[in-house]
Each structure stands twice: as structure tokens, then as C-alpha cells.
CSV table of C-alpha atoms in Angstrom, one decimal:
chain,number,residue,atom,x,y,z
L,1,UNK,CA,101.6,93.1,76.9
L,2,UNK,CA,99.1,90.8,78.7
L,3,UNK,CA,97.7,87.8,76.8
L,4,UNK,CA,95.2,85.5,78.4
L,5,UNK,CA,94.4,82.5,76.4
L,6,UNK,CA,91.7,79.9,77.2
L,7,UNK,CA,92.3,80.1,81.0
L,8,UNK,CA,90.1,77.9,83.2
L,9,UNK,CA,90.2,77.3,86.9
L,10,UNK,CA,88.1,75.4,89.5
L,11,UNK,CA,88.1,75.4,93.3
L,12,UNK,CA,87.4,71.7,93.9
L,13,UNK,CA,84.4,71.0,91.6
L,14,UNK,CA,83.3,74.6,91.4
L,15,UNK,CA,84.5,76.3,88.2
L,16,UNK,CA,85.6,79.9,88.8
L,17,UNK,CA,87.0,80.7,85.4
L,18,UNK,CA,85.7,79.2,82.2
L,19,UNK,CA,87.8,79.4,79.0
L,20,UNK,CA,88.8,83.1,79.5
L,21,UNK,CA,90.6,84.8,76.7
L,22,UNK,CA,91.6,88.5,76.5
L,23,UNK,CA,94.5,90.7,75.8
L,24,UNK,CA,95.7,94.1,77.0
L,25,UNK,CA,98.0,96.0,74.6
L,26,UNK,CA,100.7,98.4,75.7
L,27,UNK,CA,99.2,101.7,76.9
L,28,UNK,CA,95.7,100.3,76.9
L,29,UNK,CA,93.3,100.6,79.8
L,30,UNK,CA,90.9,97.7,80.1
L,31,UNK,CA,88.2,97.7,82.7
L,32,UNK,CA,86.8,94.3,84.0
L,33,UNK,CA,83.3,94.5,85.4
L,34,UNK,CA,80.6,92.1,86.3
L,35,UNK,CA,78.5,90.9,89.3
L,36,UNK,CA,80.4,89.9,92.4
L,37,UNK,CA,81.5,86.3,92.3
L,38,UNK,CA,81.9,86.3,88.6
L,39,UNK,CA,85.6,85.6,88.7
L,40,UNK,CA,87.0,89.1,88.0
L,41,UNK,CA,89.4,89.1,91.0
L,42,UNK,CA,90.5,85.6,90.4
L,43,UNK,CA,91.3,86.4,86.8
L,44,UNK,CA,93.4,89.5,87.6
L,45,UNK,CA,95.3,87.6,90.3
L,46,UNK,CA,96.1,84.9,87.8
L,47,UNK,CA,97.9,87.5,85.6
L,48,UNK,CA,100.8,87.9,88.1
L,49,UNK,CA,100.6,84.3,89.3
L,50,UNK,CA,99.2,85.0,92.8
L,51,UNK,CA,96.5,82.5,92.1
L,52,UNK,CA,97.4,79.4,90.0
L,53,UNK,CA,95.1,78.4,87.2
L,54,UNK,CA,94.3,74.9,85.9
L,55,UNK,CA,94.6,75.2,82.1
L,56,UNK,CA,95.2,77.7,79.3
L,57,UNK,CA,98.1,80.2,79.3
L,58,UNK,CA,98.8,83.7,80.4
L,59,UNK,CA,101.7,85.6,78.9
L,60,UNK,CA,103.1,88.9,80.2
L,61,UNK,CA,105.5,90.5,77.9
L,62,UNK,CA,105.9,87.1,76.2
L,63,UNK,CA,106.8,85.3,79.5
L,64,UNK,CA,104.4,82.4,80.3
L,65,UNK,CA,103.1,82.9,83.9
L,66,UNK,CA,101.8,79.4,84.5
L,67,UNK,CA,105.0,77.6,83.5
L,68,UNK,CA,106.8,75.8,86.4
L,69,UNK,CA,110.2,77.2,85.3
L,70,UNK,CA,109.1,80.8,85.2
L,71,UNK,CA,110.8,83.2,87.6
L,72,UNK,CA,107.5,84.6,89.0
L,73,UNK,CA,109.2,87.1,91.3
L,74,UNK,CA,110.9,88.7,88.3
L,75,UNK,CA,107.6,88.9,86.4
L,76,UNK,CA,105.8,90.3,89.4
L,77,UNK,CA,108.5,93.0,89.9
L,78,UNK,CA,107.5,94.5,86.6
L,79,UNK,CA,103.7,94.5,87.2
L,80,UNK,CA,102.3,96.7,89.9
L,81,UNK,CA,99.2,95.5,91.8
L,82,UNK,CA,96.8,97.4,93.9
L,83,UNK,CA,94.5,95.5,96.3
L,84,UNK,CA,90.9,96.1,97.5
L,85,UNK,CA,92.1,96.2,101.1
L,86,UNK,CA,95.3,98.3,100.4
L,87,UNK,CA,97.5,95.8,102.3
L,88,UNK,CA,100.0,98.3,103.4
L,89,UNK,CA,102.6,96.9,105.8
L,90,UNK,CA,101.2,98.1,109.2
L,91,UNK,CA,104.6,98.0,110.9
L,92,UNK,CA,106.1,100.6,108.5
L,93,UNK,CA,105.7,104.2,107.6
L,94,UNK,CA,104.2,105.3,104.3
L,95,UNK,CA,107.7,106.1,103.0
L,96,UNK,CA,109.1,102.7,104.1
L,97,UNK,CA,106.1,100.9,102.5
L,98,UNK,CA,107.0,102.5,99.2
L,99,UNK,CA,110.8,102.0,99.5
L,100,UNK,CA,110.8,98.4,100.8
L,101,UNK,CA,110.6,96.5,97.5
L,102,UNK,CA,112.8,99.0,95.7
L,103,UNK,CA,115.6,98.2,98.2
L,104,UNK,CA,115.1,94.4,98.5
L,105,UNK,CA,114.0,93.6,95.0
L,106,UNK,CA,115.4,96.2,92.7
L,107,UNK,CA,118.5,96.5,95.0
L,108,UNK,CA,118.4,100.3,95.0
L,109,UNK,CA,120.3,102.1,97.7
L,110,UNK,CA,118.1,103.4,100.5
L,111,UNK,CA,118.8,107.0,99.8
L,112,UNK,CA,117.9,106.5,96.1
L,113,UNK,CA,114.8,104.5,97.0
L,114,UNK,CA,113.6,107.0,99.6
L,115,UNK,CA,114.0,109.9,97.1
L,116,UNK,CA,111.9,108.0,94.5
L,117,UNK,CA,109.3,107.2,97.2
L,118,UNK,CA,109.1,110.8,98.3
L,119,UNK,CA,108.6,111.9,94.7
L,120,UNK,CA,105.8,109.3,94.1
L,121,UNK,CA,104.1,110.1,97.4
L,122,UNK,CA,104.1,113.8,96.4
L,123,UNK,CA,102.6,112.8,93.0
L,124,UNK,CA,99.7,111.1,94.7
L,125,UNK,CA,99.2,114.1,97.0
L,126,UNK,CA,100.7,112.7,100.2
L,127,UNK,CA,103.9,114.7,100.5
L,128,UNK,CA,103.0,115.5,104.1
L,129,UNK,CA,102.4,111.9,105.1
L,130,UNK,CA,105.8,110.3,104.6
L,131,UNK,CA,106.3,109.4,108.2
L,132,UNK,CA,102.7,108.4,108.9
L,133,UNK,CA,101.8,104.8,109.6
L,134,UNK,CA,99.0,103.1,107.8
L,135,UNK,CA,96.6,103.3,110.8
L,136,UNK,CA,97.1,107.1,110.9
L,137,UNK,CA,95.9,107.4,107.3
L,138,UNK,CA,92.3,107.4,105.9
L,139,UNK,CA,91.3,104.6,103.5
L,140,UNK,CA,91.8,106.9,100.5
L,141,UNK,CA,95.2,107.9,101.6
L,142,UNK,CA,96.2,104.3,102.3
L,143,UNK,CA,95.1,103.3,98.8
L,144,UNK,CA,97.1,106.2,97.3
L,145,UNK,CA,100.2,105.0,99.2
L,146,UNK,CA,99.7,101.5,97.8
L,147,UNK,CA,99.5,102.9,94.3
L,148,UNK,CA,102.8,104.7,94.9
L,149,UNK,CA,104.2,101.5,96.3
L,150,UNK,CA,103.3,99.7,93.0
L,151,UNK,CA,104.6,102.6,90.9
L,152,UNK,CA,107.9,102.6,92.7
L,153,UNK,CA,108.9,99.4,90.9
L,154,UNK,CA,108.6,101.3,87.5
L,155,UNK,CA,106.1,98.7,86.4
L,156,UNK,CA,105.3,98.1,82.7
L,157,UNK,CA,101.6,97.4,83.6
L,158,UNK,CA,99.4,97.9,86.6
L,159,UNK,CA,96.7,95.6,87.9
L,160,UNK,CA,93.9,97.1,90.1
L,161,UNK,CA,91.7,94.7,92.0
L,162,UNK,CA,88.6,96.7,93.1
L,163,UNK,CA,90.7,99.6,94.3
L,164,UNK,CA,87.8,101.6,95.6
L,165,UNK,CA,85.4,99.0,96.9
L,166,UNK,CA,86.6,99.2,100.5
L,167,UNK,CA,86.5,103.0,100.5
L,168,UNK,CA,84.0,105.4,102.0
L,169,UNK,CA,82.2,107.2,99.1
L,170,UNK,CA,83.8,110.6,99.8
L,171,UNK,CA,87.3,109.0,99.3
L,172,UNK,CA,86.6,107.2,96.0
L,173,UNK,CA,87.3,110.1,93.8
L,174,UNK,CA,90.7,110.9,95.2
L,175,UNK,CA,91.8,107.4,94.3
L,176,UNK,CA,90.1,107.5,90.9
L,177,UNK,CA,91.8,110.8,90.1
L,178,UNK,CA,95.2,109.3,90.7
L,179,UNK,CA,94.3,106.3,88.5
L,180,UNK,CA,93.0,108.6,85.8
L,181,UNK,CA,96.2,110.6,85.7
L,182,UNK,CA,98.1,107.4,85.4
L,183,UNK,CA,96.0,106.3,82.5
L,184,UNK,CA,96.6,109.6,80.7
L,185,UNK,CA,100.3,109.1,81.2
L,186,UNK,CA,100.0,106.1,79.0
L,187,UNK,CA,100.2,103.3,81.7
L,188,UNK,CA,99.0,99.9,80.7
L,189,UNK,CA,96.2,99.1,83.1
L,190,UNK,CA,93.8,96.2,83.9
L,191,UNK,CA,91.2,97.4,86.3
L,192,UNK,CA,88.6,95.4,88.1
L,193,UNK,CA,86.0,97.9,89.3
L,194,UNK,CA,82.3,98.7,89.7
L,195,UNK,CA,83.0,102.4,89.0
L,196,UNK,CA,81.3,102.7,85.6
L,197,UNK,CA,82.0,106.4,85.6
L,198,UNK,CA,85.7,105.7,85.6
L,199,UNK,CA,85.2,103.1,82.8
L,200,UNK,CA,83.4,105.6,80.7
L,201,UNK,CA,86.0,108.3,81.2
L,202,UNK,CA,89.2,106.3,81.0
L,203,UNK,CA,88.8,102.8,79.6
L,204,UNK,CA,89.6,101.8,76.1
L,205,UNK,CA,87.8,98.5,76.3
L,206,UNK,CA,85.4,96.8,78.8
L,207,UNK,CA,85.4,93.1,79.6
L,208,UNK,CA,82.2,91.9,81.1
L,209,UNK,CA,82.4,88.7,83.2
L,210,UNK,CA,79.6,86.5,84.5
L,211,UNK,CA,79.8,83.1,86.2
L,212,UNK,CA,83.5,82.7,85.4
L,213,UNK,CA,83.3,83.5,81.7
L,214,UNK,CA,84.2,86.6,79.7
L,215,UNK,CA,80.9,87.4,78.0
L,216,UNK,CA,81.9,90.6,76.3
L,217,UNK,CA,85.2,92.2,75.2
L,218,UNK,CA,84.0,95.5,73.6
L,219,UNK,CA,85.3,99.0,73.0
L,220,UNK,CA,84.0,101.3,75.7
L,221,UNK,CA,81.6,103.3,73.5
L,222,UNK,CA,79.9,100.2,72.1
L,223,UNK,CA,79.7,98.6,75.6
L,224,UNK,CA,77.9,101.5,77.1
L,225,UNK,CA,75.8,102.3,74.1
L,226,UNK,CA,74.5,98.8,73.5
L,227,UNK,CA,75.9,95.8,75.3
L,228,UNK,CA,75.7,92.6,73.2
L,229,UNK,CA,74.4,90.3,75.9
L,230,UNK,CA,71.3,90.4,78.0
L,231,UNK,CA,73.3,89.7,81.2
L,232,UNK,CA,75.5,92.8,80.5
L,233,UNK,CA,72.4,94.9,79.8
L,234,UNK,CA,70.9,93.9,83.1
L,235,UNK,CA,74.1,94.5,84.9
L,236,UNK,CA,74.5,98.0,83.4
L,237,UNK,CA,70.9,98.9,84.3
L,238,UNK,CA,71.6,98.0,87.9
L,239,UNK,CA,74.9,99.8,88.3
L,240,UNK,CA,73.9,102.9,86.3
L,241,UNK,CA,70.5,103.4,87.9
L,242,UNK,CA,71.9,105.1,91.0
X,1,UNK,CA,106.1,72.9,110.5
X,2,UNK,CA,102.4,72.6,111.0
X,3,UNK,CA,102.2,75.5,108.6
X,4,UNK,CA,103.9,73.5,105.9
X,5,UNK,CA,101.9,72.5,102.8
X,6,UNK,CA,103.7,69.2,102.9
X,7,UNK,CA,101.7,66.6,104.8
X,8,UNK,CA,104.7,64.5,105.8
X,9,UNK,CA,105.9,67.5,107.8
X,10,UNK,CA,102.6,69.0,108.9
X,11,UNK,CA,100.9,65.8,110.2
X,12,UNK,CA,103.5,64.6,112.7
X,13,UNK,CA,104.1,68.1,113.9
X,14,UNK,CA,100.4,68.6,114.5
X,15,UNK,CA,100.1,65.3,116.3
X,16,UNK,CA,103.0,66.1,118.5
X,17,UNK,CA,101.6,69.5,119.5
X,18,UNK,CA,98.1,68.0,120.1
X,19,UNK,CA,99.4,65.1,122.3
X,20,UNK,CA,101.8,67.2,124.4
X,21,UNK,CA,99.2,69.9,125.0
X,22,UNK,CA,96.6,67.5,126.2
X,23,UNK,CA,98.8,65.8,128.8
X,24,UNK,CA,99.3,67.2,132.3
X,25,UNK,CA,102.9,68.3,132.9
X,26,UNK,CA,103.1,66.0,136.0
X,27,UNK,CA,102.4,63.0,133.8
X,28,UNK,CA,105.1,64.0,131.3
X,29,UNK,CA,107.6,64.5,134.2
X,30,UNK,CA,106.8,61.0,135.6
X,31,UNK,CA,106.9,59.5,132.1
X,32,UNK,CA,110.4,60.7,131.4
X,33,UNK,CA,111.7,59.9,134.9
X,34,UNK,CA,110.5,56.3,134.6
X,35,UNK,CA,110.4,55.5,130.9
X,36,UNK,CA,113.6,57.1,129.6
X,37,UNK,CA,115.9,55.0,131.9
X,38,UNK,CA,113.9,51.9,130.8
X,39,UNK,CA,114.5,52.7,127.2
X,40,UNK,CA,118.2,53.6,127.6
X,41,UNK,CA,118.9,50.8,130.0
X,42,UNK,CA,120.6,53.0,132.6
X,43,UNK,CA,119.3,55.7,134.9
X,44,UNK,CA,119.6,59.3,133.7
X,45,UNK,CA,119.0,61.2,136.9
X,46,UNK,CA,116.2,63.3,138.1
X,47,UNK,CA,117.5,66.6,136.8
X,48,UNK,CA,118.2,65.4,133.2
X,49,UNK,CA,114.8,63.7,132.9
X,50,UNK,CA,113.0,66.7,134.3
X,51,UNK,CA,114.9,69.0,131.9
X,52,UNK,CA,114.0,66.9,128.9
X,53,UNK,CA,110.4,66.7,130.0
X,54,UNK,CA,110.1,70.4,130.4
X,55,UNK,CA,111.8,71.2,127.1
X,56,UNK,CA,109.6,68.8,125.1
X,57,UNK,CA,106.4,69.8,127.0
X,58,UNK,CA,107.0,73.5,126.6
X,59,UNK,CA,108.1,73.2,123.0
X,60,UNK,CA,104.6,72.1,122.1
X,61,UNK,CA,103.1,75.2,123.7
X,62,UNK,CA,105.7,77.5,122.0
X,63,UNK,CA,104.9,75.9,118.7
X,64,UNK,CA,101.3,76.6,119.1
X,65,UNK,CA,101.9,80.2,120.0
X,66,UNK,CA,104.3,80.7,117.1
X,67,UNK,CA,101.8,79.0,114.7
X,68,UNK,CA,99.0,81.2,115.9
X,69,UNK,CA,101.2,84.3,115.5
X,70,UNK,CA,102.0,83.5,111.9
X,71,UNK,CA,98.4,82.6,111.2
X,72,UNK,CA,97.3,86.0,112.6
X,73,UNK,CA,98.9,87.8,109.7
X,74,UNK,CA,96.4,88.3,106.9
X,75,UNK,CA,97.0,86.4,103.6
X,76,UNK,CA,96.7,89.7,101.8
X,77,UNK,CA,99.9,90.9,103.3
X,78,UNK,CA,101.7,88.0,101.8
X,79,UNK,CA,100.0,88.5,98.4
X,80,UNK,CA,100.9,92.2,98.5
X,81,UNK,CA,104.5,91.5,99.2
X,82,UNK,CA,104.7,88.8,96.6
X,83,UNK,CA,103.1,91.1,94.1
X,84,UNK,CA,106.1,93.5,94.4
X,85,UNK,CA,108.4,90.7,93.4
X,86,UNK,CA,109.7,89.6,96.8
X,87,UNK,CA,110.7,86.0,97.2
X,88,UNK,CA,109.0,83.8,99.9
X,89,UNK,CA,112.0,84.1,102.3
X,90,UNK,CA,111.9,87.9,102.0
X,91,UNK,CA,108.2,88.0,102.5
X,92,UNK,CA,108.6,86.1,105.7
X,93,UNK,CA,111.6,88.1,107.0
X,94,UNK,CA,110.3,91.5,106.1
X,95,UNK,CA,106.5,91.3,106.3
X,96,UNK,CA,105.1,88.2,108.0
X,97,UNK,CA,107.8,87.6,110.6
X,98,UNK,CA,107.8,91.0,112.2
X,99,UNK,CA,104.0,91.2,112.4
X,100,UNK,CA,103.7,87.7,113.8
X,101,UNK,CA,106.4,88.4,116.4
X,102,UNK,CA,104.5,91.5,117.5
X,103,UNK,CA,101.4,89.4,117.9
X,104,UNK,CA,103.1,86.6,119.9
X,105,UNK,CA,105.4,88.4,122.3
X,106,UNK,CA,102.8,88.9,125.0
X,107,UNK,CA,101.8,85.2,124.8
X,108,UNK,CA,105.5,84.0,124.8
X,109,UNK,CA,106.1,86.1,127.9
X,110,UNK,CA,103.1,84.7,129.6
X,111,UNK,CA,104.2,81.2,128.8
X,112,UNK,CA,107.6,81.9,130.4
X,113,UNK,CA,105.8,83.0,133.6
X,114,UNK,CA,103.9,79.8,133.5
X,115,UNK,CA,107.0,77.7,133.1
X,116,UNK,CA,108.6,79.5,136.0
X,117,UNK,CA,105.7,78.5,138.2
X,118,UNK,CA,105.5,75.0,136.8
X,119,UNK,CA,109.1,74.3,137.9
X,120,UNK,CA,107.8,73.7,141.4
X,121,UNK,CA,106.3,70.5,140.0
X,122,UNK,CA,109.7,68.8,139.9
X,123,UNK,CA,109.2,67.7,143.5
X,124,UNK,CA,107.4,64.7,142.0
X,125,UNK,CA,110.7,63.3,140.7
X,126,UNK,CA,112.5,64.1,144.0
X,127,UNK,CA,114.3,67.2,142.7
X,128,UNK,CA,114.8,70.0,145.1
X,129,UNK,CA,113.7,73.3,143.6
X,130,UNK,CA,113.2,76.5,145.6
X,131,UNK,CA,109.7,75.4,146.7
X,132,UNK,CA,110.8,71.9,147.9
X,133,UNK,CA,113.8,73.2,149.7
X,134,UNK,CA,111.6,75.6,151.5
X,135,UNK,CA,109.1,72.9,152.6
X,136,UNK,CA,112.0,70.9,153.9
X,137,UNK,CA,113.1,73.8,156.0
X,138,UNK,CA,109.6,74.4,157.1
X,139,UNK,CA,109.3,70.8,158.3
X,140,UNK,CA,112.7,70.9,160.1
X,141,UNK,CA,112.0,74.1,161.9
X,142,UNK,CA,108.3,73.5,162.5
X,143,UNK,CA,107.5,76.9,161.0
X,144,UNK,CA,105.4,76.1,157.9
X,145,UNK,CA,103.3,79.3,158.0
X,146,UNK,CA,106.3,81.6,157.8
X,147,UNK,CA,108.2,79.5,155.2
X,148,UNK,CA,105.2,79.1,152.8
X,149,UNK,CA,104.4,82.8,153.2
X,150,UNK,CA,108.0,83.7,152.2
X,151,UNK,CA,107.7,81.4,149.1
X,152,UNK,CA,104.4,83.0,148.1
X,153,UNK,CA,105.8,86.5,148.4
X,154,UNK,CA,108.9,85.5,146.3
X,155,UNK,CA,106.8,83.9,143.5
X,156,UNK,CA,104.3,86.8,143.6
X,157,UNK,CA,107.1,89.4,143.3
X,158,UNK,CA,108.8,87.7,140.4
X,159,UNK,CA,105.6,86.8,138.5
X,160,UNK,CA,103.9,90.1,139.1
X,161,UNK,CA,106.8,92.1,137.9
X,162,UNK,CA,107.2,89.9,134.9
X,163,UNK,CA,103.5,90.3,133.9
X,164,UNK,CA,103.8,94.1,134.5
X,165,UNK,CA,106.7,94.1,132.1
X,166,UNK,CA,104.5,92.4,129.5
X,167,UNK,CA,101.8,94.9,130.1
X,168,UNK,CA,104.2,97.8,129.6
X,169,UNK,CA,105.6,96.2,126.4
X,170,UNK,CA,102.0,95.9,125.1
X,171,UNK,CA,101.2,99.5,125.8
X,172,UNK,CA,104.4,100.6,124.1
X,173,UNK,CA,103.5,98.7,121.0
X,174,UNK,CA,99.7,99.3,120.9
X,175,UNK,CA,99.2,100.9,117.6
């Protein structure tokens, strides 16, 4: 589904990704973790071409993302993305947020799009917030709207870039529950997160990144039982201690 | 154009805005009144030269307001819209444009009020606007106090109601 092969990237002279290779198979949930500044967010934004990379290749469903001739909007339309800061459109209601790309990208008729949006917003527990604007919603509610917005495109895979990092602690779970339900439904997911509990419950594999490189690509059980690298051991000790 | 990633577009646009915004309007008015006829070889008239000067001068200010408005929309908004498969033009029309416009309407309105007041400067190229006409009458009738008071009241009434309108607009859209 997603194949990342030998991807490197530098900002000026500072390398942010060093020869990263990884793959996410259909239906798989892969959690990407590591200390901040390790290149996790950059890597996940490379997958749908929001951030360009310097060398290597990324294929999504066989389509090469980095090629000049690639129709990036068409690729992105089939991959949902959820951002750390929600990025709902502030001038629109929750329902309009979810319907917008359905209408303008998938060319669904408004009635059809709104029906789908309503169904999805109900699924994330926000049936009563259709007409609310983003600033009338809590962080957790906003993030659930943004998950619905991504799902509305009937994506083949979902990318999550630290979806709970900007949330107050009491709202983290409502978002993780939605993500967990999605994973159980068989959605292909690549999730950058510090939520090790979520990784332990839901992930198939864990990628551990440090300083722009993927140090570990391990099945979940092995990663938590005994990480192969010292850096990962230190990281786990830190995030699991509280 | 200053927003463009292409240097050949962005650099001249930025220089233009910077130069125009650093010059006093009176200077620009003089400039066009005296220089444009020299360049063209025949006189163009006070009104035409003042008009051109105003348009070019104000364009620089409007450019800057529009640029700031667009820059005020977070990059994440563009990324989120792109991530749903929208094309650049759609992102601008549906997401960035409306938010930028909302941010810049009060500034644009303010600039219009300033232009309105600045028009009184055209006396320097011997054009008769409202203000100049009034001062002529004041001289003729020997009643400067009354005439200038009337002018002040008229400017005040127009500008005050305009800025009230801006305020009401802002309240209506304060979300």
C-alpha cells in the first residue's frame, strides 16, 4: 500500500531524513514513534507529497509520489490525513468541513455529500454538532471532525500526524477510541504518536525513528518486550515511566 | 505577486511596494504632474496626472494589505486542504481566499477612508477639490472660520460614519 524506499531529505545542510525505508501493507496499522525532532512528521508528510524529499522513492498503491508527472491531488484524494492542530476550516460549520472536498474533489452532489458527512459525524459521536463552527468545539471534538473529514473521501489509507499532541489530557481518549475503531474496521493506518498505550493496543508494527533515521521496524510485541537498540530502550523508559 | 515563489515576479513587486510606501503622497503627485509630461512630450493635465499618481500610490498600500491578509492564513490550512486532494486554485478559492478576505476587510476600509482624506492634497497640482473650492470661497467672502468649520464637519461626518461602518462589520464577523 505504502512503500518508502531509501528516502532522504535535508533542509539546507541539515539532514532531516536519512535513508528511510519502510512499508505499510493493506489493513496494517503502523505506529511511528521517537523523540521530537526525529523526522517522524516530515516522513509522514512526504507520503502524500505535502513535503518534497530529495532522494529515494515513495509509492502509494504503486504510484510514485515524488515523480514530477504524478497527479498529486489524485493520490492525496485517496489518502486521508489528520493533523496535530486539526486544521478545520474556521469559516465553515462541521458539516461543511466534512462535505467540502466531497463536493469539489469527488464531485458528489451537495445532498449526497451532506448525507455522508452526517453519517460520519454520527460515527465519531458528533451527531449534535453538525452546525457548530470549529471555535465552538473542544479540541477533541475538532479532531474527531477532522477524522470524519478525512474519512469522507473513502480513503484507502489514513495518515495521522500526532493527532493527540495538541489535546488536553481528558480529550485524548475520545480521539484514540475513534482511531481504534477505525483500525478494527481494517483501515490501513500510519500513525505518528507518543501514545504508547495506543501502539500497544492497536499497532501491528512500530517504527522507531531518531535523528532522521528509522532505527527499528519491529512487530509490536517484540518492540515493547525488548527493543533492539539502546536509543529505543531509553525512549521507551522515558515515555512509559509515567 | 510578492507571494510568488518566482523571483522574477516577486522581486520587482516587492521593490515597487517598498518604494511607493516610503514616499510621501505629495511627492508622488508632484512627480507625476511634472515628470509624466516631460516623458510624453506633451502636457497631460492636472486631473489625469493626479489620478494616475493616486492609483499607483494606493495600489502599493492595497498590495501590502492583501499580501498581509493572505500571509495571515496558517500554512496548515493549505496543507489540510491539499491533503484532501484539492488543487492549488481550489485551495485559494475555497480556503485561503475567504479567510484572507475576512482578515483584510477592516484594513481595506480604513485605507479607503485615508484615500478620501488624502484627496485634499490635490491642491498642490492646482486641482480644485472640495477643500480647495471651500478655501477659495473663504478668501472671497472673508469668512475663513465658517467655511473651514463647514469643511471639517463634512469630512468628520463622512469619515466617522465610514469608520463606524467598519466597526459594525467587524463586530458582525467577530467569531
